[in-house]
Amino acid sequence: MIQQTLVLVKPDGVARGIVGEIIKRFEQRGLKIVGLKLVKIDEDFSKKHYAAHIDKNFYKGLEEFIVSGPVVAMVVEGVDAIENVRKLTGATESKSALLGTIRGDYSHISYSHADERGISVKNIVHASGDAADAEKEVALWFSVDEIHSYKRAGDEHLL
Ligand code: CDP
Ligand code: MG
């Protein structure tokens, strides 16, 4: 099934200058970037995006982190894009993320290190977790006219 999913390069990824490296991985896999922008969100927007986590003990650190600088937001489209993108992203805890994934290749923080300091696990990217989240998150971050339909090389192999 052709799906759309939301990806964010979080403030740590933008600050480290690896936006291009991250986008490259989605493009390389054959996924299509159909929406893309640099955004600095505020606390209210964070609470909408991370609504499911507001009551968790890590939320305060997560909010401080996600509003700390601009993020690159994108809509990624492709066959089973949600699962494909989560696979490219890797496990939430960078220390546990497999090499070859974005989090595994570009970050190494552990839950225990983050929890001791009351900070977020800084893990470079966000990716929608499932179809319901993807639908909500794409609509939260992008208006319909910011998402573009076009043909890219390789589309012919999907038919
Ligand atoms: O981002 P992902 O879907 O993999 O994980 P999540 O469980 O939805 O958590 C959202 C974000 O909160 C993570 O990516 C981490 O940045 C942060 N987090 C944290 O700092 N400490 C935790 N124990 C769990 C999540
Ligand atoms: Mg999640």
mmCIF file of C-alpha atoms and ligand atoms in Angstrom:
data_model
loop_
_atom_site.group_PDB
_atom_site.id
_atom_site.type_symbol
_atom_site.label_atom_id
_atom_site.label_comp_id
_atom_site.label_asym_id
_atom_site.label_seq_id
_atom_site.Cartn_x
_atom_site.Cartn_y
_atom_site.Cartn_z
ATOM 1 C CA MET A 1 0.000 0.000 0.000
ATOM 2 C CA ILE A 2 1.308 3.485 -0.872
ATOM 3 C CA GLN A 3 1.458 5.437 2.389
ATOM 4 C CA GLN A 4 2.614 8.834 3.586
ATOM 5 C CA THR A 5 4.465 9.270 6.879
ATOM 6 C CA LEU A 6 5.887 12.209 8.839
ATOM 7 C CA VAL A 7 9.629 12.462 9.448
ATOM 8 C CA LEU A 8 11.360 15.154 11.493
ATOM 9 C CA VAL A 9 15.068 15.811 11.634
ATOM 10 C CA LYS A 10 15.127 16.886 15.273
ATOM 11 C CA PRO A 11 17.123 19.913 16.541
ATOM 12 C CA ASP A 12 20.222 17.778 17.213
ATOM 13 C CA GLY A 13 20.272 16.523 13.610
ATOM 14 C CA VAL A 14 19.812 20.017 12.172
ATOM 15 C CA ALA A 15 22.484 21.493 14.485
ATOM 16 C CA ARG A 16 24.942 18.771 13.498
ATOM 17 C CA GLY A 17 24.483 19.504 9.808
ATOM 18 C CA ILE A 18 23.388 16.015 8.791
ATOM 19 C CA VAL A 19 20.039 16.882 7.222
ATOM 20 C CA GLY A 20 21.359 15.922 3.785
ATOM 21 C CA GLU A 21 22.717 12.601 5.042
ATOM 22 C CA ILE A 22 19.309 11.749 6.471
ATOM 23 C CA ILE A 23 17.258 12.773 3.444
ATOM 24 C CA LYS A 24 19.666 10.799 1.264
ATOM 25 C CA ARG A 25 18.764 7.575 3.040
ATOM 26 C CA PHE A 26 15.063 7.932 2.270
ATOM 27 C CA GLU A 27 15.779 8.871 -1.348
ATOM 28 C CA GLN A 28 18.258 6.015 -1.708
ATOM 29 C CA ARG A 29 15.654 3.492 -0.575
ATOM 30 C CA GLY A 30 13.378 4.803 -3.322
ATOM 31 C CA LEU A 31 10.987 6.662 -1.050
ATOM 32 C CA LYS A 32 9.668 9.999 -2.292
ATOM 33 C CA ILE A 33 9.856 13.308 -0.403
ATOM 34 C CA VAL A 34 6.449 14.917 -1.072
ATOM 35 C CA GLY A 35 6.639 17.688 1.562
ATOM 36 C CA LEU A 36 9.638 19.479 3.103
ATOM 37 C CA LYS A 37 10.222 22.530 5.333
ATOM 38 C CA LEU A 38 12.319 23.991 8.182
ATOM 39 C CA VAL A 39 10.160 24.830 11.205
ATOM 40 C CA LYS A 40 10.705 26.076 14.766
ATOM 41 C CA ILE A 41 7.836 24.878 16.913
ATOM 42 C CA ASP A 42 6.657 26.164 20.311
ATOM 43 C CA GLU A 43 5.515 24.367 23.468
ATOM 44 C CA ASP A 44 1.834 24.310 22.409
ATOM 45 C CA PHE A 45 2.699 22.641 19.118
ATOM 46 C CA SER A 46 4.937 20.141 20.915
ATOM 47 C CA LYS A 47 1.983 19.164 23.104
ATOM 48 C CA LYS A 48 -0.087 18.493 19.972
ATOM 49 C CA HIS A 49 2.627 16.513 18.233
ATOM 50 C CA TYR A 50 3.557 14.500 21.344
ATOM 51 C CA ALA A 51 0.001 14.350 22.794
ATOM 52 C CA ALA A 52 0.398 10.640 23.575
ATOM 53 C CA HIS A 53 3.465 11.359 25.746
ATOM 54 C CA ILE A 54 2.351 14.416 27.747
ATOM 55 C CA ASP A 55 1.842 12.423 30.960
ATOM 56 C CA LYS A 56 5.100 10.469 30.681
ATOM 57 C CA ASN A 57 8.041 11.332 32.943
ATOM 58 C CA PHE A 58 10.284 12.065 29.946
ATOM 59 C CA TYR A 59 7.878 14.624 28.412
ATOM 60 C CA LYS A 60 9.403 17.736 30.040
ATOM 61 C CA GLY A 61 12.867 16.970 28.660
ATOM 62 C CA LEU A 62 11.381 15.979 25.308
ATOM 63 C CA GLU A 63 9.502 19.290 24.994
ATOM 64 C CA GLU A 64 12.591 21.329 25.951
ATOM 65 C CA PHE A 65 14.532 19.455 23.294
ATOM 66 C CA ILE A 66 12.040 19.636 20.427
ATOM 67 C CA VAL A 67 11.481 23.420 20.820
ATOM 68 C CA SER A 68 15.213 24.160 21.268
ATOM 69 C CA GLY A 69 15.904 24.794 17.577
ATOM 70 C CA PRO A 70 14.466 24.363 14.123
ATOM 71 C CA VAL A 71 13.504 20.943 12.823
ATOM 72 C CA VAL A 72 13.256 19.767 9.239
ATOM 73 C CA ALA A 73 9.795 18.327 8.679
ATOM 74 C CA MET A 74 9.053 16.105 5.728
ATOM 75 C CA VAL A 75 6.359 13.879 4.347
ATOM 76 C CA VAL A 76 7.798 10.686 2.932
ATOM 77 C CA GLU A 77 5.752 8.575 0.535
ATOM 78 C CA GLY A 78 6.145 5.021 -0.702
ATOM 79 C CA VAL A 79 5.044 1.402 -0.438
ATOM 80 C CA ASP A 80 4.512 0.666 3.264
ATOM 81 C CA ALA A 81 6.330 3.948 3.920
ATOM 82 C CA ILE A 82 5.528 3.940 7.645
ATOM 83 C CA GLU A 83 7.253 0.606 8.275
ATOM 84 C CA ASN A 84 10.048 1.328 5.791
ATOM 85 C CA VAL A 85 10.859 4.652 7.429
ATOM 86 C CA ARG A 86 10.744 3.237 10.970
ATOM 87 C CA LYS A 87 13.209 0.568 9.858
ATOM 88 C CA LEU A 88 15.578 3.205 8.447
ATOM 89 C CA THR A 89 15.173 5.229 11.658
ATOM 90 C CA GLY A 90 16.082 2.476 14.139
ATOM 91 C CA ALA A 91 15.249 1.934 17.800
ATOM 92 C CA THR A 92 14.249 4.849 20.046
ATOM 93 C CA GLU A 93 17.211 4.410 22.406
ATOM 94 C CA SER A 94 20.239 5.331 20.302
ATOM 95 C CA LYS A 95 22.504 2.978 22.252
ATOM 96 C CA SER A 96 20.279 0.057 21.208
ATOM 97 C CA ALA A 97 19.692 1.186 17.615
ATOM 98 C CA LEU A 98 21.309 -1.107 15.062
ATOM 99 C CA LEU A 99 24.223 0.117 12.973
ATOM 100 C CA GLY A 100 22.986 1.014 9.507
ATOM 101 C CA THR A 101 19.966 2.828 10.911
ATOM 102 C CA ILE A 102 19.968 6.623 11.221
ATOM 103 C CA ARG A 103 19.871 6.565 15.020
ATOM 104 C CA GLY A 104 22.450 3.757 15.156
ATOM 105 C CA ASP A 105 24.858 5.530 12.817
ATOM 106 C CA TYR A 106 24.568 9.081 14.169
ATOM 107 C CA SER A 107 23.799 8.883 17.904
ATOM 108 C CA HIS A 108 24.649 6.801 20.966
ATOM 109 C CA ILE A 109 22.780 8.179 24.021
ATOM 110 C CA SER A 110 21.133 5.749 26.466
ATOM 111 C CA TYR A 111 17.878 5.982 28.429
ATOM 112 C CA SER A 112 19.788 5.879 31.726
ATOM 113 C CA HIS A 113 22.072 8.766 30.738
ATOM 114 C CA ALA A 114 19.083 10.864 29.622
ATOM 115 C CA ASP A 115 16.964 10.003 32.678
ATOM 116 C CA GLU A 116 19.748 10.846 35.154
ATOM 117 C CA ARG A 117 19.916 14.339 33.666
ATOM 118 C CA GLY A 118 16.184 14.835 33.011
ATOM 119 C CA ILE A 119 16.912 15.335 29.315
ATOM 120 C CA SER A 120 15.444 13.730 26.235
ATOM 121 C CA VAL A 121 17.042 10.874 24.379
ATOM 122 C CA LYS A 122 18.523 12.932 21.541
ATOM 123 C CA ASN A 123 18.078 10.541 18.677
ATOM 124 C CA ILE A 124 18.245 12.664 15.503
ATOM 125 C CA VAL A 125 14.883 11.826 13.939
ATOM 126 C CA HIS A 126 11.190 11.341 14.550
ATOM 127 C CA ALA A 127 9.089 9.029 12.405
ATOM 128 C CA SER A 128 5.365 8.286 12.703
ATOM 129 C CA GLY A 129 4.767 5.028 14.576
ATOM 130 C CA ASP A 130 1.699 3.663 12.807
ATOM 131 C CA ALA A 131 -0.985 4.516 10.250
ATOM 132 C CA ALA A 132 -3.200 6.417 12.705
ATOM 133 C CA ASP A 133 -0.255 8.528 13.938
ATOM 134 C CA ALA A 134 0.987 9.140 10.399
ATOM 135 C CA GLU A 135 -2.386 10.487 9.312
ATOM 136 C CA LYS A 136 -2.648 12.783 12.357
ATOM 137 C CA GLU A 137 0.961 13.978 12.180
ATOM 138 C CA VAL A 138 1.014 14.688 8.429
ATOM 139 C CA ALA A 139 -2.168 16.768 8.845
ATOM 140 C CA LEU A 140 -0.729 18.582 11.897
ATOM 141 C CA TRP A 141 2.525 19.583 10.192
ATOM 142 C CA PHE A 142 1.472 20.100 6.557
ATOM 143 C CA SER A 143 -1.428 21.751 4.778
ATOM 144 C CA VAL A 144 -2.786 19.969 1.718
ATOM 145 C CA ASP A 145 -1.158 22.494 -0.638
ATOM 146 C CA GLU A 146 2.288 21.875 0.910
ATOM 147 C CA ILE A 147 2.233 18.238 -0.198
ATOM 148 C CA HIS A 148 3.167 17.647 -3.813
ATOM 149 C CA SER A 149 2.483 14.821 -6.212
ATOM 150 C CA TYR A 150 5.143 14.166 -8.862
ATOM 151 C CA LYS A 151 6.894 11.347 -10.661
ATOM 152 C CA ARG A 152 10.415 10.412 -9.659
ATOM 153 C CA ALA A 153 12.841 8.021 -11.284
ATOM 154 C CA GLY A 154 12.113 4.529 -10.051
ATOM 155 C CA ASP A 155 8.339 4.985 -9.850
ATOM 156 C CA GLU A 156 8.064 2.798 -12.954
ATOM 157 C CA HIS A 157 9.379 -0.168 -10.934
ATOM 158 C CA LEU A 158 6.459 0.071 -8.520
ATOM 159 C CA LEU A 159 3.910 -0.661 -11.225
HETATM 160 O O1 CDP B 1 10.512 8.419 18.598
HETATM 161 P P1 CDP B 1 9.966 7.032 18.865
HETATM 162 O O2 CDP B 1 8.619 6.792 18.252
HETATM 163 O O3 CDP B 1 10.961 5.969 18.510
HETATM 164 O O4 CDP B 1 9.808 6.925 20.467
HETATM 165 P P2 CDP B 1 8.599 7.342 21.418
HETATM 166 O O5 CDP B 1 8.435 6.265 22.435
HETATM 167 O O6 CDP B 1 7.398 7.741 20.620
HETATM 168 O O7 CDP B 1 9.174 8.620 22.175
HETATM 169 C C1 CDP B 1 9.239 9.882 21.542
HETATM 170 C C2 CDP B 1 10.566 10.516 21.845
HETATM 171 O O8 CDP B 1 10.668 10.783 23.248
HETATM 172 C C3 CDP B 1 11.797 9.624 21.563
HETATM 173 O O9 CDP B 1 12.208 9.648 20.206
HETATM 174 C C4 CDP B 1 12.839 10.239 22.473
HETATM 175 O O10 CDP B 1 13.410 11.417 21.894
HETATM 176 C C5 CDP B 1 11.996 10.653 23.691
HETATM 177 N N1 CDP B 1 12.050 9.647 24.781
HETATM 178 C C6 CDP B 1 12.903 9.867 25.857
HETATM 179 O O11 CDP B 1 13.603 10.868 25.890
HETATM 180 N N2 CDP B 1 12.950 8.960 26.883
HETATM 181 C C7 CDP B 1 12.202 7.844 26.878
HETATM 182 N N3 CDP B 1 12.264 6.968 27.889
HETATM 183 C C8 CDP B 1 11.337 7.604 25.781
HETATM 184 C C9 CDP B 1 11.285 8.533 24.747
HETATM 185 MG MG MG B 2 6.722 7.543 18.701
#
